[in-house]
Coordinates of C-alpha atoms in Angstrom, one line a residue:
X1 CA -1.6 39.5 -6.0
X2 CA 1.4 38.1 -5.2
X3 CA 2.9 38.4 -1.3
X4 CA 6.5 37.2 -1.1
X5 CA 5.8 34.9 2.1
X6 CA 9.6 34.5 2.3
X7 CA 13.1 34.2 0.9
X8 CA 15.3 31.4 1.6
X9 CA 19.4 32.3 1.8
X10 CA 22.2 31.0 3.5
X11 CA 22.6 34.1 4.9
X12 CA 18.8 35.7 6.4
X13 CA 15.0 35.7 6.0
X14 CA 14.3 38.6 3.9
X15 CA 11.2 41.0 4.1
X16 CA 7.4 40.0 2.9
X17 CA 6.2 42.2 0.1
X18 CA 3.5 42.6 -2.1
X19 CA 3.6 43.0 -6.1
X20 CA 0.2 43.4 -8.5
X21 CA 2.7 42.0 -11.0
X22 CA 5.8 39.0 -12.1
X23 CA 7.6 41.7 -12.9
X24 CA 7.7 44.2 -10.3
X25 CA 8.1 41.3 -8.1
X26 CA 11.1 40.1 -9.9
X27 CA 12.8 44.1 -9.7
X28 CA 11.7 44.1 -6.2
X29 CA 13.2 40.6 -5.2
X30 CA 16.2 41.5 -6.9
X31 CA 16.3 45.1 -5.3
X32 CA 15.9 43.3 -1.7
X33 CA 18.3 40.9 -3.4
X34 CA 21.3 43.3 -3.7
X35 CA 20.7 44.4 0.0
X36 CA 20.5 41.5 1.8
X37 CA 23.9 39.7 0.2
X38 CA 26.7 41.6 -1.4
X39 CA 28.7 38.4 -2.3
X40 CA 26.4 37.3 -5.2
X41 CA 26.7 39.2 -8.6
X42 CA 23.2 41.1 -8.6
X43 CA 23.5 42.1 -12.3
X44 CA 23.8 39.2 -13.7
X45 CA 21.3 37.4 -11.1
X46 CA 17.9 35.6 -13.1
X47 CA 15.1 34.0 -13.0
X48 CA 15.4 30.5 -14.4
X49 CA 12.3 28.8 -13.2
X50 CA 9.1 29.1 -12.7
X51 CA 6.4 26.6 -11.3
X52 CA 3.1 28.1 -10.9
X53 CA 1.2 25.3 -8.3
X54 CA -1.2 23.4 -9.4
X55 CA -3.6 22.5 -6.6
X56 CA -4.3 25.5 -4.5
X57 CA -6.4 28.1 -6.1
X58 CA -5.8 31.4 -6.6
X59 CA -3.7 33.5 -5.0
X60 CA -0.9 30.3 -6.9
X61 CA 1.6 29.9 -4.8
X62 CA 4.5 30.1 -7.1
X63 CA 8.7 29.3 -7.0
X64 CA 11.0 31.4 -8.8
X65 CA 14.7 30.9 -9.1
X66 CA 17.4 33.0 -9.7
X67 CA 20.6 31.8 -10.9
X68 CA 23.5 33.4 -10.4
X69 CA 27.1 33.9 -12.3
X70 CA 28.7 31.7 -9.7
X71 CA 26.6 29.4 -10.1
X72 CA 24.8 30.0 -6.5
X73 CA 21.0 29.2 -6.7
X74 CA 18.2 30.8 -4.4
X75 CA 15.5 29.8 -3.8
X76 CA 12.0 32.0 -3.3
X77 CA 8.4 30.7 -2.5
X78 CA 5.4 33.3 -3.6
X79 CA 2.0 32.4 -2.0
X80 CA -1.2 32.8 -0.4
X81 CA -0.8 33.6 3.9
X82 CA -1.4 30.1 4.1
X83 CA 1.6 28.9 2.3
X84 CA 4.2 27.3 4.6
X85 CA 7.7 27.9 3.8
X86 CA 10.1 24.7 3.5
X87 CA 13.7 26.0 5.0
X88 CA 16.2 24.1 2.9
X89 CA 19.3 24.3 5.2
X90 CA 21.9 24.9 1.8
X91 CA 22.0 25.8 -1.5
X92 CA 21.4 23.2 -3.9
X93 CA 20.5 22.8 -7.4
X94 CA 18.2 25.6 -8.6
X95 CA 15.3 23.0 -9.9
X96 CA 14.8 20.1 -6.9
X97 CA 15.1 23.0 -4.6
X98 CA 12.0 24.8 -5.9
X99 CA 10.8 21.5 -6.2
X100 CA 10.7 20.6 -2.9
X101 CA 9.4 24.2 -1.6
X102 CA 6.7 23.2 -4.0
X103 CA 6.0 19.6 -2.3
X104 CA 6.4 21.2 1.1
X105 CA 3.4 23.5 0.3
X106 CA 1.5 21.2 -0.9
X107 CA 1.9 18.4 1.7
X108 CA 1.0 20.9 3.7
X109 CA -2.6 21.9 1.9
X110 CA -6.0 20.9 3.3
X111 CA -7.5 18.2 1.8
X112 CA -11.2 16.9 2.2
X113 CA -11.7 14.0 4.8
X114 CA -11.1 10.6 3.9
X115 CA -9.4 11.3 0.4
X116 CA -6.3 10.2 -0.9
X117 CA -3.4 12.7 -1.9
X118 CA -2.2 11.7 -5.4
X119 CA 1.6 11.1 -5.5
X120 CA 3.7 14.1 -7.6
X121 CA 6.2 16.4 -7.2
X122 CA 4.4 18.9 -5.2
X123 CA 4.2 15.4 -2.1
X124 CA 7.8 13.2 -3.0
X125 CA 10.5 14.4 -1.5
X126 CA 14.5 14.4 -3.1
X127 CA 15.6 12.3 -0.3
X128 CA 13.1 9.9 -0.8
X129 CA 13.8 9.9 -4.7
X130 CA 17.5 8.9 -3.4
X131 CA 16.0 6.7 -0.9
X132 CA 14.5 4.9 -3.6
X133 CA 17.0 4.5 -5.9
X134 CA 19.3 3.0 -3.3
X135 CA 17.2 0.9 -2.6
X136 CA 16.3 -0.5 -6.5
X137 CA 19.8 0.0 -6.7
X138 CA 20.2 -3.2 -4.3
X139 CA 17.4 -5.2 -5.6
X140 CA 18.9 -5.0 -9.6
X141 CA 22.3 -5.9 -7.6
X142 CA 20.9 -9.0 -5.7
X143 CA 18.6 -10.2 -8.5
X144 CA 19.5 -9.1 -11.7
X145 CA 16.4 -8.8 -12.9
X146 CA 16.7 -5.7 -14.6
X147 CA 15.1 -6.7 -18.1
X148 CA 11.7 -7.4 -16.8
X149 CA 11.9 -4.0 -14.8
X150 CA 12.4 -2.2 -17.9
X151 CA 9.7 -4.5 -19.9
X152 CA 7.3 -3.6 -17.1
X153 CA 7.7 0.4 -17.8
X154 CA 7.8 0.2 -20.8
X155 CA 4.1 -1.4 -21.0
X156 CA 2.9 0.7 -18.6
X157 CA 4.0 3.5 -20.7
X158 CA 3.5 1.6 -23.9
X159 CA -0.1 2.1 -24.1
X160 CA -0.3 5.9 -25.3
X161 CA -2.1 7.2 -27.8
X162 CA -1.0 10.7 -28.6
X163 CA -4.6 10.8 -30.6
X164 CA -6.6 10.1 -27.6
X165 CA -7.6 12.8 -24.7
X166 CA -6.5 11.3 -20.7
X167 CA -5.3 8.2 -22.5
X168 CA -3.1 6.1 -20.7
X169 CA 0.5 6.3 -19.9
X170 CA 3.1 6.0 -18.0
X171 CA 0.6 6.3 -14.8
X172 CA 0.6 2.9 -12.9
X173 CA -2.5 1.6 -14.4
X174 CA -0.8 -1.6 -15.2
X175 CA -0.8 -3.2 -11.8
X176 CA -5.0 -2.6 -11.9
X177 CA -7.1 -5.6 -13.3
X178 CA -7.7 -5.9 -16.2
X179 CA -4.8 -4.3 -17.7
X180 CA -2.1 -6.2 -15.4
X181 CA -3.6 -9.9 -16.7
X182 CA -3.6 -8.7 -20.6
X183 CA -1.1 -10.9 -22.6
X184 CA 1.6 -8.7 -23.1
X185 CA 1.7 -8.5 -20.0
X186 CA 2.3 -12.3 -18.6
X187 CA 4.9 -12.4 -15.9
X188 CA 4.6 -8.6 -14.8
X189 CA 2.8 -8.9 -11.9
X190 CA 5.8 -10.8 -10.2
X191 CA 7.8 -7.7 -11.1
X192 CA 5.2 -5.6 -9.4
X193 CA 5.8 -7.4 -6.1
X194 CA 9.2 -7.0 -6.6
X195 CA 9.6 -3.6 -6.3
X196 CA 6.1 -3.1 -3.1
X197 CA 8.9 -3.1 -0.8
X198 CA 10.3 -0.1 -2.4
X199 CA 7.1 1.9 -2.4
X200 CA 6.0 0.6 1.7
X201 CA 9.3 2.4 2.2
X202 CA 8.7 5.4 0.2
X203 CA 4.9 6.1 0.2
X204 CA 5.1 9.3 -1.5
X205 CA 6.3 7.8 -4.5
X206 CA 4.1 7.1 -6.9
X207 CA 4.2 4.2 -8.5
X208 CA 4.4 5.4 -11.9
X209 CA 7.5 7.0 -10.8
X210 CA 9.0 3.6 -9.0
X211 CA 8.7 1.3 -12.5
X212 CA 10.2 4.1 -14.4
X213 CA 12.9 4.8 -12.3
X214 CA 13.2 1.2 -12.0
X215 CA 13.8 0.8 -15.8
X216 CA 15.7 3.8 -16.6
X217 CA 18.8 2.8 -13.5
X218 CA 18.5 -1.0 -15.3
X219 CA 19.8 0.3 -18.2
X220 CA 21.9 2.8 -17.1
X221 CA 23.9 -0.2 -14.4
X222 CA 23.8 -2.8 -16.8
X223 CA 26.4 -0.1 -18.8
X224 CA 23.9 1.9 -20.9
X225 CA 23.5 5.5 -21.2
X226 CA 22.4 7.7 -18.0
X227 CA 18.4 8.6 -18.7
X228 CA 17.6 12.4 -18.1
X229 CA 14.9 11.5 -16.0
X230 CA 12.2 13.6 -14.8
X231 CA 10.5 12.2 -11.8
X232 CA 7.0 13.2 -9.6
X233 CA 3.7 11.6 -11.9
X234 CA 0.6 11.3 -10.5
X235 CA -0.4 7.7 -10.2
X236 CA -3.6 6.3 -11.8
X237 CA -5.9 5.6 -8.8
X238 CA -8.2 2.2 -10.3
X239 CA -9.4 -0.1 -13.1
X240 CA -11.5 2.8 -14.9
X241 CA -7.8 4.3 -16.1
X242 CA -6.6 0.9 -17.7
X243 CA -6.0 1.5 -20.8
X244 CA -7.6 -1.0 -23.4
X245 CA -6.0 -4.3 -24.3
X246 CA -4.0 -4.3 -28.0
X247 CA -1.8 -1.2 -28.2
X248 CA 1.4 -3.1 -27.6
X249 CA 3.5 -4.5 -30.3
X250 CA 4.1 -7.5 -31.2
X251 CA 7.1 -10.0 -32.4
X252 CA 5.4 -12.0 -34.4
X253 CA 2.5 -12.6 -36.9
X254 CA -0.4 -14.5 -35.7
X255 CA -2.0 -17.8 -36.7
X256 CA -3.9 -15.3 -39.1
X257 CA -0.7 -14.0 -41.1
X258 CA -0.9 -10.6 -39.2
X259 CA 0.0 -8.6 -37.1
X260 CA -1.3 -6.9 -33.5
X261 CA -5.2 -6.5 -34.2
X262 CA -8.3 -4.4 -34.2
X263 CA -8.0 -3.5 -30.4
X264 CA -7.1 -0.7 -28.3
X265 CA -7.6 2.8 -28.8
X266 CA -6.2 1.9 -32.5
X267 CA -6.1 -0.9 -34.9
X268 CA -2.3 -2.3 -35.0
X269 CA -2.9 -4.8 -37.7
X270 CA -1.1 -5.1 -40.5
X271 CA 0.3 -7.6 -42.7
X272 CA 4.4 -6.5 -42.6
X273 CA 6.5 -6.5 -39.8
X274 CA 7.1 -3.0 -40.1
X275 CA 3.9 -1.6 -40.7
X276 CA 3.0 -3.2 -37.5
X277 CA 5.4 -1.2 -36.1
X278 CA 5.0 1.7 -36.8
X279 CA 1.6 2.1 -36.4
X280 CA 1.9 1.0 -32.5
X281 CA 4.9 3.6 -32.5
X282 CA 3.1 6.5 -34.6
X283 CA 1.0 6.2 -32.6
X284 CA 2.9 7.5 -29.3
X285 CA 4.5 9.9 -31.2
X286 CA 8.2 8.2 -32.3
X287 CA 9.5 8.5 -35.7
X288 CA 12.1 5.5 -37.3
X289 CA 14.8 6.3 -35.9
X290 CA 12.9 6.2 -31.8
X291 CA 11.3 3.3 -33.3
X292 CA 15.0 1.2 -33.8
X293 CA 16.5 2.7 -31.3
X294 CA 14.2 1.4 -28.5
X295 CA 14.0 -1.4 -30.3
X296 CA 18.2 -2.0 -29.7
X297 CA 16.6 -2.4 -25.8
X298 CA 16.2 -6.1 -27.2
X299 CA 20.0 -6.5 -26.7
X300 CA 19.4 -6.8 -22.5
X301 CA 17.2 -9.6 -21.3
X302 CA 15.5 -12.7 -22.4
X303 CA 11.4 -13.9 -24.4
X304 CA 9.8 -16.4 -22.5
X305 CA 7.3 -18.5 -24.4
X306 CA 4.8 -18.4 -21.3
X307 CA 4.8 -14.0 -22.0
X308 CA 5.3 -13.5 -25.4
X309 CA 4.7 -16.4 -27.4
X310 CA 7.8 -17.1 -28.3
X311 CA 11.2 -18.6 -27.0
X312 CA 12.8 -21.9 -25.9
X313 CA 12.7 -23.5 -23.1
X314 CA 15.9 -22.4 -22.6
X315 CA 19.1 -21.7 -25.0
X316 CA 23.0 -22.4 -24.7
X317 CA 23.5 -19.2 -23.4
X318 CA 20.1 -18.8 -20.9
X319 CA 20.8 -22.6 -19.2
X320 CA 22.0 -21.2 -15.8
X321 CA 25.8 -21.3 -17.5
X322 CA 28.0 -18.3 -17.2
X323 CA 27.0 -14.9 -17.8
X324 CA 28.4 -11.5 -17.0
X325 CA 27.2 -8.8 -15.7
X326 CA 28.5 -5.0 -17.7
X327 CA 31.6 -5.4 -14.5
X328 CA 33.1 -7.9 -15.4
X329 CA 31.3 -9.8 -12.3
X330 CA 29.1 -13.0 -12.3
X331 CA 25.5 -13.3 -12.2
X332 CA 22.6 -15.2 -11.1
X333 CA 19.8 -15.9 -12.2
X334 CA 17.1 -18.1 -13.3
X335 CA 17.7 -20.3 -16.3
X336 CA 14.7 -20.1 -19.3
X337 CA 14.0 -18.5 -22.2
X338 CA 16.4 -17.0 -24.9
X339 CA 17.8 -13.9 -25.8
X340 CA 18.7 -11.9 -28.9
X341 CA 22.6 -11.6 -27.6
X342 CA 25.3 -13.3 -26.1
X343 CA 25.9 -11.1 -22.9
X344 CA 22.1 -10.0 -22.2
X345 CA 21.9 -8.7 -19.0
X346 CA 25.0 -6.0 -20.6
X347 CA 23.6 -3.0 -22.3
X348 CA 25.2 -1.9 -25.4
X349 CA 24.6 -2.2 -29.1
X350 CA 25.5 -5.7 -29.5
X351 CA 21.6 -6.4 -30.5
X352 CA 22.4 -4.4 -34.1
X353 CA 25.5 -6.1 -34.3
X354 CA 23.8 -9.7 -34.2
X355 CA 20.1 -9.3 -35.7
X356 CA 21.9 -9.2 -39.5
X357 CA 24.6 -11.9 -38.7
X358 CA 24.2 -14.8 -40.7
X359 CA 27.1 -16.3 -39.0
X360 CA 25.3 -15.4 -35.6
X361 CA 24.6 -18.5 -33.1
X362 CA 21.7 -20.0 -34.1
X363 CA 20.0 -20.1 -30.5
X364 CA 19.9 -16.5 -30.6
X365 CA 16.3 -15.1 -31.2
X366 CA 16.0 -13.0 -34.6
X367 CA 11.7 -11.5 -34.8
X368 CA 10.2 -10.9 -37.2
X369 CA 9.6 -7.8 -35.6
X370 CA 14.1 -7.8 -35.1
X371 CA 15.0 -8.3 -39.0
X372 CA 12.3 -5.4 -40.6
X373 CA 15.5 -3.1 -38.9
X374 CA 17.9 -4.1 -41.6
X375 CA 15.1 -5.0 -44.5
X376 CA 12.6 -2.3 -44.3
X377 CA 14.5 1.3 -46.0
X378 CA 13.5 3.6 -43.8
X379 CA 14.5 1.9 -40.0
X380 CA 17.6 0.5 -41.9
X381 CA 19.6 3.6 -41.9
X382 CA 19.4 4.0 -38.4
X383 CA 20.0 0.1 -37.7
X384 CA 23.4 0.3 -39.6
X385 CA 24.1 3.1 -37.9
X386 CA 23.7 1.9 -34.8
X387 CA 25.7 -1.2 -35.4
X388 CA 28.6 0.9 -36.0
X389 CA 27.9 3.7 -33.5
X390 CA 27.4 2.4 -29.8
X391 CA 27.8 5.7 -28.6
X392 CA 25.1 7.4 -31.4
X393 CA 22.7 4.4 -30.7
X394 CA 23.1 5.7 -26.6
X395 CA 22.9 9.0 -28.3
X396 CA 19.2 7.8 -29.8
X397 CA 18.2 5.6 -27.0
X398 CA 18.3 7.7 -24.2
X399 CA 16.0 10.9 -25.8
X400 CA 13.4 7.5 -27.0
X401 CA 13.5 6.0 -23.8
X402 CA 13.1 9.0 -21.3
X403 CA 10.2 10.4 -24.3
X404 CA 8.5 6.4 -23.7
X405 CA 8.8 7.1 -19.5
X406 CA 6.9 10.5 -19.8
X407 CA 4.2 9.4 -22.1
X408 CA 0.4 9.9 -20.8
X409 CA 2.1 11.4 -17.3
X410 CA 0.2 14.3 -15.5
X411 CA 3.5 16.2 -13.0
X412 CA 6.1 18.7 -12.5
X413 CA 9.0 17.4 -12.6
X414 CA 11.5 16.3 -10.1
X415 CA 15.1 15.8 -11.1
X416 CA 17.8 13.5 -9.3

């Protein structure tokens, strides 16, 4: 049985009612709404959102959102008698309002003394998300550190294995030892440290959300596509949540002529770069298009010999000489490493125009796992399409990035 604790409108607080079925509840809600607000087109109102509450026991608090043809939205918070009510000031978007209402209820729910509350969409607020985003944007503007934020988020989520129940993924486990000290994660402790002030300022945000937000904002602010991000991930709580070493991709073969290795949740070892890439990314649930699209992020950033084992100490493009951002302003950066593209702080499709170009500057990085995109018959059609059509690249990339950012996550989503 559900109890309608309250109905949030811009006009009034309506009566509480009891019902034993969802359909009856919606019928009664519509009836009450018709009497309460003559300005809304009742006949075209419909339930477009329904969030069950994952933490509290029955009767489960639930949020319904009625959407009207005039694009207004109203939130109905249902739950047990101990549920608390969130009163928003005015109409908000349906998804945001409903998630915020649930957030207030969860935050007020009792918990055992000494037990930390996991950070989920049930406790993080939309204002926290916006504040964190503004703070991350400021860090990016000051430090031009977008590429390392992308690498941090990808290495957190890229350990996911779709065939392993409870597999690690985009859960913030990368901040713990031993994962942060895996060979592929060299240098990422510094990225975690840069984002630590965001966590201090907005403690209800999970590290997992902060890492993924920083990555998505880095792409967008560098001229790339806007990623349809959802937030509210539950954080890993310790080293027991860390992924085993060996799930991330290699750029070149090792001393024995093999890419990857037998470790991780499943072997990624292969004698060919295309075989290795497929073993890594198929394990996460990606297809060839997703592999090629995600590889295109190499248009953004540099490789360092002391991190990935690849790249020069510096090149003519990374020696401290002028680099511009997407807005044309000059970017300050620490010299070093090798870039795949000449303008490596701009996100575009130049990776796909540079890799197959035999006349490209020899100081630009071209790994075997880059060149295979134009050699392998499965990868080649996508690589050529992205070379010729930046919009097509952006569309595929945005989908693949979103998917990667949610792998292994446990959350109820909040969008900005």
